[in-house]
Amino acid sequence: MKFDLSNPPKGFARCSVSQLVAADKMVFQVMIEKGVKPKRSTGGDCAMDTELLEALHSYQVSFGLMPLPAKAEKEKEKEKKKTEVPKNAFDKNAKGKGKGKGKAGVRQRFFKIPQAIYQKGGVAETPAGEAICFSYNLSHCANGPDGGSCAKGKHVCCKCFGAHGIKDHGS
């Protein structure tokens, strides 16, 4: 029976680059374990030259170069599907898969701004991160003075953060 050493047996994969790198490291590890010195001896011969062939034929190195079982076709298809980019992935009209998570450990607040405030360019928070009372800005909030605050937030303008409502901004 003749063996074809250039091709792996059926059901096994060719030797990978990572196996070759690991085997190369193992060759030098075997020589280190034997105590082989890289310097030439006084006679002029190098111990590494003679020990290298023995290290290449060692059990540890040969075992690292054995063909591994090939991946099943289904696994290859699954990996291919994971790495493939859909044709419309970069389409401008394609929707994303969700909202970003933001910075880790930071609680993000989301305020729904009333349309009247949004149209005038107002915001929901002061630069310091304090909530702004929308009732004060749209009509009147009796729960606190101008520039003060209530349970809903600070009584400041949503646009310039002055001690007036956005309804009085610019007048």
PDB file of C-alpha atoms in Angstrom:
ATOM      1  CA  MET A   1       0.000   0.000   0.000  1.00  0.00           C
ATOM      2  CA  LYS A   2       1.405   3.355  -1.049  1.00  0.00           C
ATOM      3  CA  PHE A   3       0.814   6.480   1.089  1.00  0.00           C
ATOM      4  CA  ASP A   4       0.505   9.929  -0.389  1.00  0.00           C
ATOM      5  CA  LEU A   5       2.287  12.172   2.114  1.00  0.00           C
ATOM      6  CA  SER A   6       1.570  15.398   0.223  1.00  0.00           C
ATOM      7  CA  ASN A   7      -2.191  15.160   0.867  1.00  0.00           C
ATOM      8  CA  PRO A   8      -3.859  14.515   4.232  1.00  0.00           C
ATOM      9  CA  PRO A   9      -6.062  11.436   4.748  1.00  0.00           C
ATOM     10  CA  LYS A  10      -9.776  11.743   3.969  1.00  0.00           C
ATOM     11  CA  GLY A  11     -11.611  13.690   6.678  1.00  0.00           C
ATOM     12  CA  PHE A  12      -8.470  15.534   7.817  1.00  0.00           C
ATOM     13  CA  ALA A  13      -7.219  19.026   7.023  1.00  0.00           C
ATOM     14  CA  ARG A  14      -3.801  20.101   5.837  1.00  0.00           C
ATOM     15  CA  CYS A  15      -1.319  21.302   8.431  1.00  0.00           C
ATOM     16  CA  SER A  16      -2.110  24.917   9.300  1.00  0.00           C
ATOM     17  CA  VAL A  17       0.317  27.793   9.642  1.00  0.00           C
ATOM     18  CA  SER A  18      -0.378  27.960  13.368  1.00  0.00           C
ATOM     19  CA  GLN A  19       0.657  24.288  13.658  1.00  0.00           C
ATOM     20  CA  LEU A  20       3.914  25.055  11.809  1.00  0.00           C
ATOM     21  CA  VAL A  21       4.671  27.978  14.107  1.00  0.00           C
ATOM     22  CA  ALA A  22       3.953  25.842  17.190  1.00  0.00           C
ATOM     23  CA  ALA A  23       6.192  23.042  15.832  1.00  0.00           C
ATOM     24  CA  ASP A  24       8.997  25.527  15.162  1.00  0.00           C
ATOM     25  CA  LYS A  25       8.787  26.760  18.753  1.00  0.00           C
ATOM     26  CA  MET A  26       8.754  23.145  19.960  1.00  0.00           C
ATOM     27  CA  VAL A  27      12.019  22.375  18.078  1.00  0.00           C
ATOM     28  CA  PHE A  28      13.860  25.049  20.017  1.00  0.00           C
ATOM     29  CA  GLN A  29      12.145  24.064  23.246  1.00  0.00           C
ATOM     30  CA  VAL A  30      13.366  20.466  22.810  1.00  0.00           C
ATOM     31  CA  MET A  31      16.926  21.721  22.194  1.00  0.00           C
ATOM     32  CA  ILE A  32      16.743  23.952  25.284  1.00  0.00           C
ATOM     33  CA  GLU A  33      15.563  20.996  27.379  1.00  0.00           C
ATOM     34  CA  LYS A  34      18.571  18.980  26.162  1.00  0.00           C
ATOM     35  CA  GLY A  35      20.878  21.852  27.138  1.00  0.00           C
ATOM     36  CA  VAL A  36      22.239  22.522  23.634  1.00  0.00           C
ATOM     37  CA  LYS A  37      24.412  25.653  23.547  1.00  0.00           C
ATOM     38  CA  PRO A  38      24.348  27.894  20.450  1.00  0.00           C
ATOM     39  CA  LYS A  39      28.092  28.635  20.648  1.00  0.00           C
ATOM     40  CA  ARG A  40      30.711  26.735  18.655  1.00  0.00           C
ATOM     41  CA  SER A  41      32.946  24.402  20.588  1.00  0.00           C
ATOM     42  CA  THR A  42      36.735  24.788  20.687  1.00  0.00           C
ATOM     43  CA  GLY A  43      36.960  22.165  17.925  1.00  0.00           C
ATOM     44  CA  GLY A  44      34.946  24.420  15.558  1.00  0.00           C
ATOM     45  CA  ASP A  45      31.767  22.332  15.342  1.00  0.00           C
ATOM     46  CA  CYS A  46      28.387  23.671  16.422  1.00  0.00           C
ATOM     47  CA  ALA A  47      26.260  21.521  18.729  1.00  0.00           C
ATOM     48  CA  MET A  48      23.074  23.034  17.281  1.00  0.00           C
ATOM     49  CA  ASP A  49      23.842  21.570  13.851  1.00  0.00           C
ATOM     50  CA  THR A  50      23.933  18.018  15.149  1.00  0.00           C
ATOM     51  CA  GLU A  51      21.063  18.339  17.632  1.00  0.00           C
ATOM     52  CA  LEU A  52      18.718  20.161  15.257  1.00  0.00           C
ATOM     53  CA  LEU A  53      17.993  17.056  13.175  1.00  0.00           C
ATOM     54  CA  GLU A  54      17.248  15.028  16.315  1.00  0.00           C
ATOM     55  CA  ALA A  55      14.919  17.767  17.589  1.00  0.00           C
ATOM     56  CA  LEU A  56      13.082  17.844  14.249  1.00  0.00           C
ATOM     57  CA  HIS A  57      12.495  14.090  14.488  1.00  0.00           C
ATOM     58  CA  SER A  58      11.373  14.233  18.123  1.00  0.00           C
ATOM     59  CA  TYR A  59       7.953  12.983  19.181  1.00  0.00           C
ATOM     60  CA  GLN A  60       6.775  16.394  20.433  1.00  0.00           C
ATOM     61  CA  VAL A  61       7.482  18.145  17.119  1.00  0.00           C
ATOM     62  CA  SER A  62       6.029  15.332  14.984  1.00  0.00           C
ATOM     63  CA  PHE A  63       2.891  15.211  17.108  1.00  0.00           C
ATOM     64  CA  GLY A  64       2.346  18.944  16.610  1.00  0.00           C
ATOM     65  CA  LEU A  65       2.424  18.519  12.817  1.00  0.00           C
ATOM     66  CA  MET A  66      -0.149  15.717  12.604  1.00  0.00           C
ATOM     67  CA  PRO A  67      -3.185  16.504  10.434  1.00  0.00           C
ATOM     68  CA  LEU A  68      -6.216  17.545  12.456  1.00  0.00           C
ATOM     69  CA  PRO A  69      -9.789  16.460  11.668  1.00  0.00           C
ATOM     70  CA  ALA A  70     -11.370  18.667   9.008  1.00  0.00           C
ATOM     71  CA  LYS A  71     -14.306  20.850   9.926  1.00  0.00           C
ATOM     72  CA  ALA A  72     -17.675  19.572   8.824  1.00  0.00           C
ATOM     73  CA  GLU A  73     -19.242  21.304   5.826  1.00  0.00           C
ATOM     74  CA  LYS A  74     -22.045  22.713   7.986  1.00  0.00           C
ATOM     75  CA  GLU A  75     -19.546  24.385  10.307  1.00  0.00           C
ATOM     76  CA  LYS A  76     -17.734  25.901   7.336  1.00  0.00           C
ATOM     77  CA  GLU A  77     -21.018  27.285   5.986  1.00  0.00           C
ATOM     78  CA  LYS A  78     -21.903  28.754   9.392  1.00  0.00           C
ATOM     79  CA  GLU A  79     -18.528  30.482   9.615  1.00  0.00           C
ATOM     80  CA  LYS A  80     -18.934  31.768   6.073  1.00  0.00           C
ATOM     81  CA  LYS A  81     -22.375  33.195   6.857  1.00  0.00           C
ATOM     82  CA  LYS A  82     -21.011  34.937   9.955  1.00  0.00           C
ATOM     83  CA  THR A  83     -18.217  36.622   8.017  1.00  0.00           C
ATOM     84  CA  GLU A  84     -20.233  37.475   4.894  1.00  0.00           C
ATOM     85  CA  VAL A  85     -21.577  41.015   4.689  1.00  0.00           C
ATOM     86  CA  PRO A  86     -25.114  41.252   3.301  1.00  0.00           C
ATOM     87  CA  LYS A  87     -25.412  43.050  -0.033  1.00  0.00           C
ATOM     88  CA  ASN A  88     -27.564  45.816   1.416  1.00  0.00           C
ATOM     89  CA  ALA A  89     -25.549  46.254   4.636  1.00  0.00           C
ATOM     90  CA  PHE A  90     -24.211  49.621   3.552  1.00  0.00           C
ATOM     91  CA  ASP A  91     -27.413  50.831   1.931  1.00  0.00           C
ATOM     92  CA  LYS A  92     -28.431  54.271   3.176  1.00  0.00           C
ATOM     93  CA  ASN A  93     -32.017  53.158   3.724  1.00  0.00           C
ATOM     94  CA  ALA A  94     -31.125  49.999   5.641  1.00  0.00           C
ATOM     95  CA  LYS A  95     -32.085  50.064   9.295  1.00  0.00           C
ATOM     96  CA  GLY A  96     -29.648  49.202  12.052  1.00  0.00           C
ATOM     97  CA  LYS A  97     -30.072  46.453  14.615  1.00  0.00           C
ATOM     98  CA  GLY A  98     -30.554  48.660  17.645  1.00  0.00           C
ATOM     99  CA  LYS A  99     -29.286  51.555  19.631  1.00  0.00           C
ATOM    100  CA  GLY A 100     -25.691  51.894  20.723  1.00  0.00           C
ATOM    101  CA  LYS A 101     -24.905  51.139  24.326  1.00  0.00           C
ATOM    102  CA  GLY A 102     -22.903  54.291  24.933  1.00  0.00           C
ATOM    103  CA  LYS A 103     -20.166  54.534  27.505  1.00  0.00           C
ATOM    104  CA  ALA A 104     -19.867  51.623  29.911  1.00  0.00           C
ATOM    105  CA  GLY A 105     -21.065  52.343  33.435  1.00  0.00           C
ATOM    106  CA  VAL A 106     -22.604  55.722  32.550  1.00  0.00           C
ATOM    107  CA  ARG A 107     -26.360  55.970  32.945  1.00  0.00           C
ATOM    108  CA  GLN A 108     -27.817  57.765  29.976  1.00  0.00           C
ATOM    109  CA  ARG A 109     -30.955  59.837  30.432  1.00  0.00           C
ATOM    110  CA  PHE A 110     -33.417  60.378  27.628  1.00  0.00           C
ATOM    111  CA  PHE A 111     -35.903  63.236  27.743  1.00  0.00           C
ATOM    112  CA  LYS A 112     -38.773  63.605  25.356  1.00  0.00           C
ATOM    113  CA  ILE A 113     -38.783  67.322  24.543  1.00  0.00           C
ATOM    114  CA  PRO A 114     -42.158  68.958  23.809  1.00  0.00           C
ATOM    115  CA  GLN A 115     -42.582  69.982  20.171  1.00  0.00           C
ATOM    116  CA  ALA A 116     -42.995  73.686  21.004  1.00  0.00           C
ATOM    117  CA  ILE A 117     -39.645  73.767  22.834  1.00  0.00           C
ATOM    118  CA  TYR A 118     -37.899  71.634  20.205  1.00  0.00           C
ATOM    119  CA  GLN A 119     -39.010  73.934  17.366  1.00  0.00           C
ATOM    120  CA  LYS A 120     -37.543  76.970  19.151  1.00  0.00           C
ATOM    121  CA  GLY A 121     -34.191  75.181  19.627  1.00  0.00           C
ATOM    122  CA  GLY A 122     -34.603  74.327  23.300  1.00  0.00           C
ATOM    123  CA  VAL A 123     -32.898  71.504  25.170  1.00  0.00           C
ATOM    124  CA  ALA A 124     -33.892  69.317  28.118  1.00  0.00           C
ATOM    125  CA  GLU A 125     -30.850  69.810  30.375  1.00  0.00           C
ATOM    126  CA  THR A 126     -28.583  72.572  31.549  1.00  0.00           C
ATOM    127  CA  PRO A 127     -24.878  72.315  30.652  1.00  0.00           C
ATOM    128  CA  ALA A 128     -24.332  70.992  34.188  1.00  0.00           C
ATOM    129  CA  GLY A 129     -26.686  68.082  33.432  1.00  0.00           C
ATOM    130  CA  GLU A 130     -29.670  69.275  35.493  1.00  0.00           C
ATOM    131  CA  ALA A 131     -33.197  68.758  34.126  1.00  0.00           C
ATOM    132  CA  ILE A 132     -35.175  71.806  32.977  1.00  0.00           C
ATOM    133  CA  CYS A 133     -38.861  72.271  33.883  1.00  0.00           C
ATOM    134  CA  PHE A 134     -40.895  72.250  30.642  1.00  0.00           C
ATOM    135  CA  SER A 135     -44.034  73.644  32.336  1.00  0.00           C
ATOM    136  CA  TYR A 136     -42.090  76.766  33.370  1.00  0.00           C
ATOM    137  CA  ASN A 137     -40.847  77.261  29.807  1.00  0.00           C
ATOM    138  CA  LEU A 138     -44.192  76.725  28.031  1.00  0.00           C
ATOM    139  CA  SER A 139     -46.621  78.478  30.367  1.00  0.00           C
ATOM    140  CA  HIS A 140     -46.119  78.936  34.085  1.00  0.00           C
ATOM    141  CA  CYS A 141     -44.998  76.687  36.946  1.00  0.00           C
ATOM    142  CA  ALA A 142     -46.071  77.867  40.405  1.00  0.00           C
ATOM    143  CA  ASN A 143     -43.846  75.348  42.199  1.00  0.00           C
ATOM    144  CA  GLY A 144     -40.732  77.542  42.221  1.00  0.00           C
ATOM    145  CA  PRO A 145     -39.390  81.075  41.510  1.00  0.00           C
ATOM    146  CA  ASP A 146     -37.626  82.283  38.351  1.00  0.00           C
ATOM    147  CA  GLY A 147     -34.098  80.830  38.333  1.00  0.00           C
ATOM    148  CA  GLY A 148     -35.081  78.381  41.090  1.00  0.00           C
ATOM    149  CA  SER A 149     -36.260  74.826  40.692  1.00  0.00           C
ATOM    150  CA  CYS A 150     -39.137  72.435  41.331  1.00  0.00           C
ATOM    151  CA  ALA A 151     -39.534  68.647  41.292  1.00  0.00           C
ATOM    152  CA  LYS A 152     -39.623  68.720  37.475  1.00  0.00           C
ATOM    153  CA  GLY A 153     -36.344  70.615  37.130  1.00  0.00           C
ATOM    154  CA  LYS A 154     -34.672  74.030  37.030  1.00  0.00           C
ATOM    155  CA  HIS A 155     -36.698  77.139  36.189  1.00  0.00           C
ATOM    156  CA  VAL A 156     -34.420  78.471  33.442  1.00  0.00           C
ATOM    157  CA  CYS A 157     -34.775  79.100  29.723  1.00  0.00           C
ATOM    158  CA  CYS A 158     -34.374  75.959  27.578  1.00  0.00           C
ATOM    159  CA  LYS A 159     -32.356  77.935  25.040  1.00  0.00           C
ATOM    160  CA  CYS A 160     -30.069  80.385  26.867  1.00  0.00           C
ATOM    161  CA  PHE A 161     -30.424  79.116  30.471  1.00  0.00           C
ATOM    162  CA  GLY A 162     -31.439  82.572  31.699  1.00  0.00           C
ATOM    163  CA  ALA A 163     -33.962  83.201  34.528  1.00  0.00           C
ATOM    164  CA  HIS A 164     -36.950  83.323  32.141  1.00  0.00           C
ATOM    165  CA  GLY A 165     -38.986  80.834  30.099  1.00  0.00           C
ATOM    166  CA  ILE A 166     -38.455  80.118  26.414  1.00  0.00           C
ATOM    167  CA  LYS A 167     -41.822  81.802  25.786  1.00  0.00           C
ATOM    168  CA  ASP A 168     -40.191  85.094  26.914  1.00  0.00           C
ATOM    169  CA  HIS A 169     -36.854  84.415  25.144  1.00  0.00           C
ATOM    170  CA  GLY A 170     -35.881  87.214  22.778  1.00  0.00           C
ATOM    171  CA  SER A 171     -38.641  89.616  23.848  1.00  0.00           C
TER     172      SER A 171
END
